[in-house]
Short mmCIF file of C-alpha atoms in Angstrom, two decimals:
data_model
loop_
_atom_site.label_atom_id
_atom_site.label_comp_id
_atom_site.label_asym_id
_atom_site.label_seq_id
_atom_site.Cartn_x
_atom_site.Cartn_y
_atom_site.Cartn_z
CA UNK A 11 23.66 15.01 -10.38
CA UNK A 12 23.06 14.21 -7.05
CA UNK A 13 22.33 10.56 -5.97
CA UNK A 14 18.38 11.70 -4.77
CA UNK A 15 17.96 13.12 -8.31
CA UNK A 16 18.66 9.53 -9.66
CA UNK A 17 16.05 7.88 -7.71
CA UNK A 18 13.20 6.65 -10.33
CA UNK A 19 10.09 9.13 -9.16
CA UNK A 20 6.94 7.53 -8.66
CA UNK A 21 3.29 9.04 -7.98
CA UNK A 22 0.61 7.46 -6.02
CA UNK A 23 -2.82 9.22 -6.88
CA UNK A 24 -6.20 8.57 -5.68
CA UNK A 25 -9.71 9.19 -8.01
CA UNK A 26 -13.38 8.39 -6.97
CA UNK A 27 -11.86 6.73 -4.18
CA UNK A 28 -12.11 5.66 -0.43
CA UNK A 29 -8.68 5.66 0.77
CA UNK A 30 -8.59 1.84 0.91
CA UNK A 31 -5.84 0.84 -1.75
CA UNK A 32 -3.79 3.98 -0.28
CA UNK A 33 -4.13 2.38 3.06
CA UNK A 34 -3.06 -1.02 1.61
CA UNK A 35 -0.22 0.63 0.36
CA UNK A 36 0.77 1.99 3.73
CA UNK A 37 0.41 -1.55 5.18
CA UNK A 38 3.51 -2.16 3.31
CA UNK A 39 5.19 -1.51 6.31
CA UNK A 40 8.80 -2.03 6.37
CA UNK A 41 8.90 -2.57 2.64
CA UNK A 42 7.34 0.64 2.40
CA UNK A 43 10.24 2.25 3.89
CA UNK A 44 12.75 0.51 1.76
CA UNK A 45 10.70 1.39 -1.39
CA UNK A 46 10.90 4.81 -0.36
CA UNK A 47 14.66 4.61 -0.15
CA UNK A 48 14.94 3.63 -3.57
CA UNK A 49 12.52 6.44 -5.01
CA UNK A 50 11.56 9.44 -4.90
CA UNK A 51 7.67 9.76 -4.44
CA UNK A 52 6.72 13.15 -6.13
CA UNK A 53 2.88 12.83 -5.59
CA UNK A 54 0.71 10.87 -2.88
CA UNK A 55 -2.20 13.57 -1.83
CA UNK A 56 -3.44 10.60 0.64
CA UNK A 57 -0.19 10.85 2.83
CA UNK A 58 2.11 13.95 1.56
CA UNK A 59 1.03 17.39 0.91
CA UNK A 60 2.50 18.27 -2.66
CA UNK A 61 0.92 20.87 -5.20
CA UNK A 62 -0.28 19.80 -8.80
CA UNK A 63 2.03 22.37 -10.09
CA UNK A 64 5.08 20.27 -9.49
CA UNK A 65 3.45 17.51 -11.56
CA UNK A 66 2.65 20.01 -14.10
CA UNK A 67 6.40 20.93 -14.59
CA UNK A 68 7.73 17.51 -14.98
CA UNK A 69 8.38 16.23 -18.47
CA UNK A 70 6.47 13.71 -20.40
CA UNK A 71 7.58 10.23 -19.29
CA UNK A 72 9.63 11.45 -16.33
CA UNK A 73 7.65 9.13 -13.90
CA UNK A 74 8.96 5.86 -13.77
CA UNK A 75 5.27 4.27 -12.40
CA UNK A 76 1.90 5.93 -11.40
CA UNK A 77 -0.20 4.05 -9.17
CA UNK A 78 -3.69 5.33 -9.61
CA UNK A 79 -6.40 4.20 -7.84
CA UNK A 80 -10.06 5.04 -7.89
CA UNK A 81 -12.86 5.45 -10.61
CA UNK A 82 -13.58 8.53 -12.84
CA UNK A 83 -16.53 10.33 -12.10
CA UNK A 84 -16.13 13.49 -12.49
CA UNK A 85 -14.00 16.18 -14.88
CA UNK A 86 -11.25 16.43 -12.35
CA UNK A 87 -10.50 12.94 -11.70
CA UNK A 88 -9.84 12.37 -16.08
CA UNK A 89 -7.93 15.90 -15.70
CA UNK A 90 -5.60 14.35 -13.31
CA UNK A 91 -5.54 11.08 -14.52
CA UNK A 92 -5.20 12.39 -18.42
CA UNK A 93 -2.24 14.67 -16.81
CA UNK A 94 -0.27 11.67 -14.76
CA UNK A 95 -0.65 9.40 -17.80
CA UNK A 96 1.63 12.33 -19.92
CA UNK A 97 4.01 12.22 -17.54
CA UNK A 98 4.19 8.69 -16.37
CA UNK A 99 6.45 5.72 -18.43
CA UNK A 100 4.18 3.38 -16.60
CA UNK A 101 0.34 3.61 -15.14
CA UNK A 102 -1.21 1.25 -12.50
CA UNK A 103 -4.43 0.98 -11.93
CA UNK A 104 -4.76 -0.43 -8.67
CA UNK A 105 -7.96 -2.10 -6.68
CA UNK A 106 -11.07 -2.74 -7.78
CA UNK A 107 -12.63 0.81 -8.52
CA UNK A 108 -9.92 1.69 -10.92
CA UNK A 109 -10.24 -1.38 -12.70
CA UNK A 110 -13.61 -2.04 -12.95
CA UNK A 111 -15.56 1.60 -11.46
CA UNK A 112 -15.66 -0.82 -8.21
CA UNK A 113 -18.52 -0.51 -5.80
CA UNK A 114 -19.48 3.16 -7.23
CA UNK A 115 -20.58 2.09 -10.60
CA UNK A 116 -23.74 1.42 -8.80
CA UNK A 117 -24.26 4.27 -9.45
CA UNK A 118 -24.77 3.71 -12.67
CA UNK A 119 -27.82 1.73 -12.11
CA UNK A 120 -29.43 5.68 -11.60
CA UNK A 121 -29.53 8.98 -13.16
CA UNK A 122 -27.55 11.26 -12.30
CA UNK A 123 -30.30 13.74 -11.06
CA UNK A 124 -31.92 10.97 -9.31
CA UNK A 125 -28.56 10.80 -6.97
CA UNK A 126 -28.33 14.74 -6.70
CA UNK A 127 -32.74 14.84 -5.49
CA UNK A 128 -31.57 11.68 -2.95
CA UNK A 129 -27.99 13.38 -1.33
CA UNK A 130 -29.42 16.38 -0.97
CA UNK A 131 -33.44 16.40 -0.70
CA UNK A 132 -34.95 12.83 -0.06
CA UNK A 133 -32.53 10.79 2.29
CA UNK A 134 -34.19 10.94 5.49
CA UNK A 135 -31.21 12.27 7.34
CA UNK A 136 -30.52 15.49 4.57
CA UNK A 137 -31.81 18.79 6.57
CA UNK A 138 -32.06 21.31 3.44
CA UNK A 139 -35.43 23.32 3.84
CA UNK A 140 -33.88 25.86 1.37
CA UNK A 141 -33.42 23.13 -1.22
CA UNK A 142 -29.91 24.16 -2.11
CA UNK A 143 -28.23 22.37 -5.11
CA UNK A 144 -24.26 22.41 -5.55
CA UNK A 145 -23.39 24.99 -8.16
CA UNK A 146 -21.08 25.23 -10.83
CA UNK A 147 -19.25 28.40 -10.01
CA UNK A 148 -19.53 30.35 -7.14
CA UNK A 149 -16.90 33.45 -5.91
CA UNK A 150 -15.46 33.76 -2.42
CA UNK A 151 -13.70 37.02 -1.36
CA UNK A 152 -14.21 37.98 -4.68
CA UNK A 153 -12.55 35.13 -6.72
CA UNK A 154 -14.49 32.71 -8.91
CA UNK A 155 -14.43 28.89 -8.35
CA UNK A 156 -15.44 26.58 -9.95
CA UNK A 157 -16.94 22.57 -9.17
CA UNK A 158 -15.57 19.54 -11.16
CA UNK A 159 -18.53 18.99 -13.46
CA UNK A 160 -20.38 15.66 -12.49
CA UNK A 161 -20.64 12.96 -15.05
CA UNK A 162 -23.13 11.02 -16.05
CA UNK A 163 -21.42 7.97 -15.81
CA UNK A 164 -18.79 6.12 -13.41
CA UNK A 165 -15.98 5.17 -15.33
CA UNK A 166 -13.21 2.72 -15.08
CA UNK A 167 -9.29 3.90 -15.14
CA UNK A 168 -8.93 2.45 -18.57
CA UNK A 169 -12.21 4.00 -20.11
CA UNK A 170 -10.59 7.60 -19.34
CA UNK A 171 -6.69 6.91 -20.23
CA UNK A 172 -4.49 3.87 -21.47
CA UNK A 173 -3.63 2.00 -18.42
CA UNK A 174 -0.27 -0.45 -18.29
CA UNK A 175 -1.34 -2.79 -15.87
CA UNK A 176 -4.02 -3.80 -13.38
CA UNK A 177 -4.08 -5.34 -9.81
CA UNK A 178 -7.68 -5.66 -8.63
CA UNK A 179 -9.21 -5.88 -4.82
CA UNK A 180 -10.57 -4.22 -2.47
CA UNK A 181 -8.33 -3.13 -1.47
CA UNK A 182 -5.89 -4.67 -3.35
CA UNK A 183 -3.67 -7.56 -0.65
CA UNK A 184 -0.10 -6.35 0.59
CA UNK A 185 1.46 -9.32 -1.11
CA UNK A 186 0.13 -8.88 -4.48
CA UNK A 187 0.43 -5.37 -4.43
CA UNK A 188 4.15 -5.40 -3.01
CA UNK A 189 5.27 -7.97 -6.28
CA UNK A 190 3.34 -5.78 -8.34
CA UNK A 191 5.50 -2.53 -7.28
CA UNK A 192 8.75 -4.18 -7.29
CA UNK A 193 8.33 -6.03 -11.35
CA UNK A 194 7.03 -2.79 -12.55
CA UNK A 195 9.71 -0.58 -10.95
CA UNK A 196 12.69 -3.40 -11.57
CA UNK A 197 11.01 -4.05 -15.22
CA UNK A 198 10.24 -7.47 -14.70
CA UNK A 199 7.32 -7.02 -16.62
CA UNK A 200 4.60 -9.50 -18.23
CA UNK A 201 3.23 -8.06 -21.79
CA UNK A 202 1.30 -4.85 -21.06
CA UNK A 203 -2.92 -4.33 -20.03
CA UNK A 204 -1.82 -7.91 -17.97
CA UNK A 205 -3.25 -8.27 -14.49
CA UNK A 206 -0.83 -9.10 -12.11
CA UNK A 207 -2.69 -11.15 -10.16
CA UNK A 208 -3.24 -15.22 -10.45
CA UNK A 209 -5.32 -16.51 -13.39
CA UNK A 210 -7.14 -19.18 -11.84
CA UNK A 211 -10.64 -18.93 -10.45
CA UNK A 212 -10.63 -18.55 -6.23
CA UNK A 213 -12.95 -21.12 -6.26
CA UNK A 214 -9.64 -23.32 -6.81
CA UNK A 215 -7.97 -21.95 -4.23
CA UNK A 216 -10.81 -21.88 -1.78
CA UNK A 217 -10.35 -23.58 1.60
CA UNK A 218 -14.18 -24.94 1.50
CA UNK A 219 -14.03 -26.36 -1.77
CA UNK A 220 -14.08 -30.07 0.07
CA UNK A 221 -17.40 -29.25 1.09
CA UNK A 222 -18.55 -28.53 -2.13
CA UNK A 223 -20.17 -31.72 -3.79
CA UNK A 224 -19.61 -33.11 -6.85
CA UNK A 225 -23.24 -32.00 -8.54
CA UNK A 226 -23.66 -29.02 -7.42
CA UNK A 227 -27.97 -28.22 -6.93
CA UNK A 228 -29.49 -25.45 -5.08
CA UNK A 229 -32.81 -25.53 -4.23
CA UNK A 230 -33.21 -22.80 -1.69
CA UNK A 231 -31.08 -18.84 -1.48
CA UNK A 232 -30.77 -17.62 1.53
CA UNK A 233 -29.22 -14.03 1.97
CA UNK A 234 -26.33 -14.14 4.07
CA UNK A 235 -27.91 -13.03 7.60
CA UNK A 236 -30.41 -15.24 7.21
CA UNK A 237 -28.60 -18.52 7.84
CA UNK A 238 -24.96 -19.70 10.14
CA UNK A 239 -23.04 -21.27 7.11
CA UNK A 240 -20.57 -23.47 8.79
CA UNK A 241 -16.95 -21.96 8.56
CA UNK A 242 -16.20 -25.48 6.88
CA UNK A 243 -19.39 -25.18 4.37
CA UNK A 244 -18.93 -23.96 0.62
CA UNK A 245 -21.31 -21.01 0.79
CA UNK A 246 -23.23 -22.46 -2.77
CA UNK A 247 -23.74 -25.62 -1.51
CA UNK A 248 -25.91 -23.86 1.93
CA UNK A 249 -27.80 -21.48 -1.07
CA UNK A 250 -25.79 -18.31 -0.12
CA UNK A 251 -24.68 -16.32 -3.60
CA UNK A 252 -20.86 -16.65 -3.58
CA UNK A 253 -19.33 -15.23 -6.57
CA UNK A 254 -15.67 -17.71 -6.04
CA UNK A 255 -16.76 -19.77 -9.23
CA UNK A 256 -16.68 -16.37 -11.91
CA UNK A 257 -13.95 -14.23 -9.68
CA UNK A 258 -10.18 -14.45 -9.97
CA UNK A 259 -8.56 -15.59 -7.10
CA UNK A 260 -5.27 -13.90 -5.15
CA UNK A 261 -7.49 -12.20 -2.84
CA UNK A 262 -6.20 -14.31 0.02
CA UNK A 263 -9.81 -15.47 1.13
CA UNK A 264 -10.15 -12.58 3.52
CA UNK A 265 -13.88 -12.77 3.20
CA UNK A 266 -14.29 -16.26 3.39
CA UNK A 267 -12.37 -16.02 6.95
CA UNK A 268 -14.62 -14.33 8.13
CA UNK A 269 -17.67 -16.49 6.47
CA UNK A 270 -18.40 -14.21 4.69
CA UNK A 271 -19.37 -15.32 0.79
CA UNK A 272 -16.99 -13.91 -2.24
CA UNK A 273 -18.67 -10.74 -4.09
CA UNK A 274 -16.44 -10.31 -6.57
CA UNK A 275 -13.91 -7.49 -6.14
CA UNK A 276 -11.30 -9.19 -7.86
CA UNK A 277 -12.91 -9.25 -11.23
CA UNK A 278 -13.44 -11.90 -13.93
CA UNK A 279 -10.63 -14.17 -14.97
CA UNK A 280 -8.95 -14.75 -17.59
CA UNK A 281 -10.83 -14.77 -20.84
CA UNK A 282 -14.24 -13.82 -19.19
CA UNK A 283 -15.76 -10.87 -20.65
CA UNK A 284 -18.07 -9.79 -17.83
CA UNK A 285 -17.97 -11.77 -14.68
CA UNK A 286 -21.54 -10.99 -13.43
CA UNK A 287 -23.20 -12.37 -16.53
CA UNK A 288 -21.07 -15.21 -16.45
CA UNK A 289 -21.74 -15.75 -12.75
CA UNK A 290 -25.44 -14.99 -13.45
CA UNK A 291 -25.53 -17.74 -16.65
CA UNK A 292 -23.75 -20.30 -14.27
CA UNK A 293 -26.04 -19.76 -11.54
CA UNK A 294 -28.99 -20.38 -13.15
CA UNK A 295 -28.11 -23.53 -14.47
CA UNK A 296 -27.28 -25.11 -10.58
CA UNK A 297 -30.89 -24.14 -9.54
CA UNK A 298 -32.89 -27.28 -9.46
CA UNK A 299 -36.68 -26.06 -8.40
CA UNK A 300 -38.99 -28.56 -8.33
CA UNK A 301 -41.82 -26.81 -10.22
CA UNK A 302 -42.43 -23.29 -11.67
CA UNK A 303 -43.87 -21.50 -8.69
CA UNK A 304 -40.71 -23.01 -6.88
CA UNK A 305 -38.60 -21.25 -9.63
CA UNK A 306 -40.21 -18.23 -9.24
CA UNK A 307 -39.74 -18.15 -5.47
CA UNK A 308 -35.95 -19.18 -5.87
CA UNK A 309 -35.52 -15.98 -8.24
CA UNK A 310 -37.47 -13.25 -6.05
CA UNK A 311 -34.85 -14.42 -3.28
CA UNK A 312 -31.76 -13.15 -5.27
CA UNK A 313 -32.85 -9.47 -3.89
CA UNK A 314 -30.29 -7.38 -6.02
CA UNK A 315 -29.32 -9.78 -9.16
CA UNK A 316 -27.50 -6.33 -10.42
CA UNK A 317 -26.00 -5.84 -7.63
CA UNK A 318 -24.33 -9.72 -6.46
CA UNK A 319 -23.14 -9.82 -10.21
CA UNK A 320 -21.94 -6.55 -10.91
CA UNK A 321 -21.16 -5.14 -7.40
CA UNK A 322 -17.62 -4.32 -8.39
CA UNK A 323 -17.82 -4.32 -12.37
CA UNK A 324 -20.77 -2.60 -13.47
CA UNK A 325 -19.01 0.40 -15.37
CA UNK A 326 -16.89 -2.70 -17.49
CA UNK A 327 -19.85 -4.51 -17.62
CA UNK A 328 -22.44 -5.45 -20.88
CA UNK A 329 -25.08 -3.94 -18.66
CA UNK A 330 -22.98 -0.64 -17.99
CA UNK A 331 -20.02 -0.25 -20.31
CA UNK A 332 -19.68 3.40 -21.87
CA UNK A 333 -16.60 5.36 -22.85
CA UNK A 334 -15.56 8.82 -20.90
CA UNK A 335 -15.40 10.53 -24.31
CA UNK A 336 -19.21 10.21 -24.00
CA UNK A 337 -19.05 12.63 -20.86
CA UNK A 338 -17.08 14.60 -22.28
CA UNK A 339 -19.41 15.42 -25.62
CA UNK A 340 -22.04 16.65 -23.55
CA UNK A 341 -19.18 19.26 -22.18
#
């Protein structure tokens, strides 16, 4: 056997995705390089051109790690993902839409024929006088083809296949993800479904947290355009949502440099079930309003409540949660 045939192949694989976590994983840089002398990458559709085929022919288990990113929305994406899990040892589900449906669970917020009338009839900027609708199977030069059928729901990685490990973000940071690649691949592994990222809230790691007083009151939410938060200023404490207090930290505060408030892409933390409600529940209870029309103004300023608590989570969420096997019964 030749010593290229002994390399440990990997996959990289994007879903419902943006492109994001594959560009994180090209900001690897150097490392990159040296990873990819010491594997042999047999799938990356982002960066390589490679045929499904190949994956097809491989045996059960012969991938040493598949790092999957994206959500599941439609039959393709659980074909592929169903597929990679047979033949992968290990799966990754890396950044925030494969670990928690990410910024397109939104969607779920809508049905699904509401988001078909509004991308291709009601935006202002669709042109479609014709009112033409995608179709299931069409044939070209005389050979059928079909569409991935659209679910109903956005789903999260794990909600579609049995996932080994998760490393939220969005995208996911170079640091975390370049650890995360080098346990799974040299087995230095913590006990599987972990989340290799820290544990601790990124409130506790956030540079502003000095600012942030002891009793903690707001008594007026501004959106974020609508007042200068000092760079210095805890975002809470100046009545601008910040989700740091319910969202695990690791992130490297790339938001916060650029005073800009947390919204959550890194999840819950440890032990939290559903970090919107949580944040949501904790939020409540620093709003001091001086009377009830005062509380009533304070809530009609949180524009999107859905939306700051669940921007990244909704498909894992108590407001959103829903197995892929339910798309599929309706197949």
């Amino acid at each position: 056997m030749s010593p290229a045939r002994k390399k440990a192949k990997i996959a990289i694989y994007w879903l419902g995705a943006c492109g994001g976590c594959d560009s994180a994983i090209v900001d690897l840089g150097g490392s990159l390089l040296e990873l990819a002398e010491k594997v042999e990458i047999v799938l990356w559709p982002a960066v390589l051109d490679f045929k499904y085929d190949r994956i097809r022919s491989l045996a059960d288990n012969e991938l040493a790690l598949t790092i999957m990113s994206g959500c599941v929305r439609n039959s393709e994406h659980r074909e592929m993902a169903e597929l990679l899990r047979a033949k992968s040892r290990l799966v990754l589900a890396c950044g925030a839409c494969a670990c928690f449906g990410g910024t397109p669970g939104l969607a779920n917020l809508r049905q699904k024929g509401e988001i078909i009338s509004w991308v291709y009839g009601d935006a202002p900027t669709v042109v479609n006088p014709e009112g033409e609708r995608p179709q299931p199977t069409c044939r070209v030069n005389g050979t059928e083809l079909h569409l991935p059928r659209f679910y109903d729901h956005v789903h999260a990685l794990h909600q579609s296949i049995e996932v080994d490990y998760y490393l939220p973000g969005c995208p996911p940071p170079v640091d975390l993800l370049l650890g995360a690649i080098s346990a799974l691949l040299n087995g230095k592994l913590p006990h599987r479904g972990s989340t290799l990222a820290p544990q601790k809230p990124l409130c506790d790691s956030c540079p502003r947290a000095a600012s942030k007083p002891a009793r903690l009151e707001i008594r007026t939410i501004h959106r974020c355009h609508e007042v200068e938060v000092d760079p210095t200023d805890c975002f809470l404490a100046k009545g601008v949502i910040c989700l740091g207090p319910a969202t695990r930290g690791g992130c490297g505060g790339t938001c916060l440099a650029a005073n800009t408030p947390c919204r959550g892409c890194f999840g819950p933390v440890e032990g939290v079930r559903d970090a919107g409600a949580r944040f949501l529940s904790s939020l409540a209870a620093l709003i001091a309003p001086e009377d009830d029309e005062k509380l009533r103004e304070l809530l009609e300023a949180i524009a999107d409540p859905a939306g700051y608590g669940c921007r990244f989570t909704q498909p894992v969420s108590i407001l959103g949660e829903q197995s892929c096997a339910d798309d599929n019964e309706e197949e």
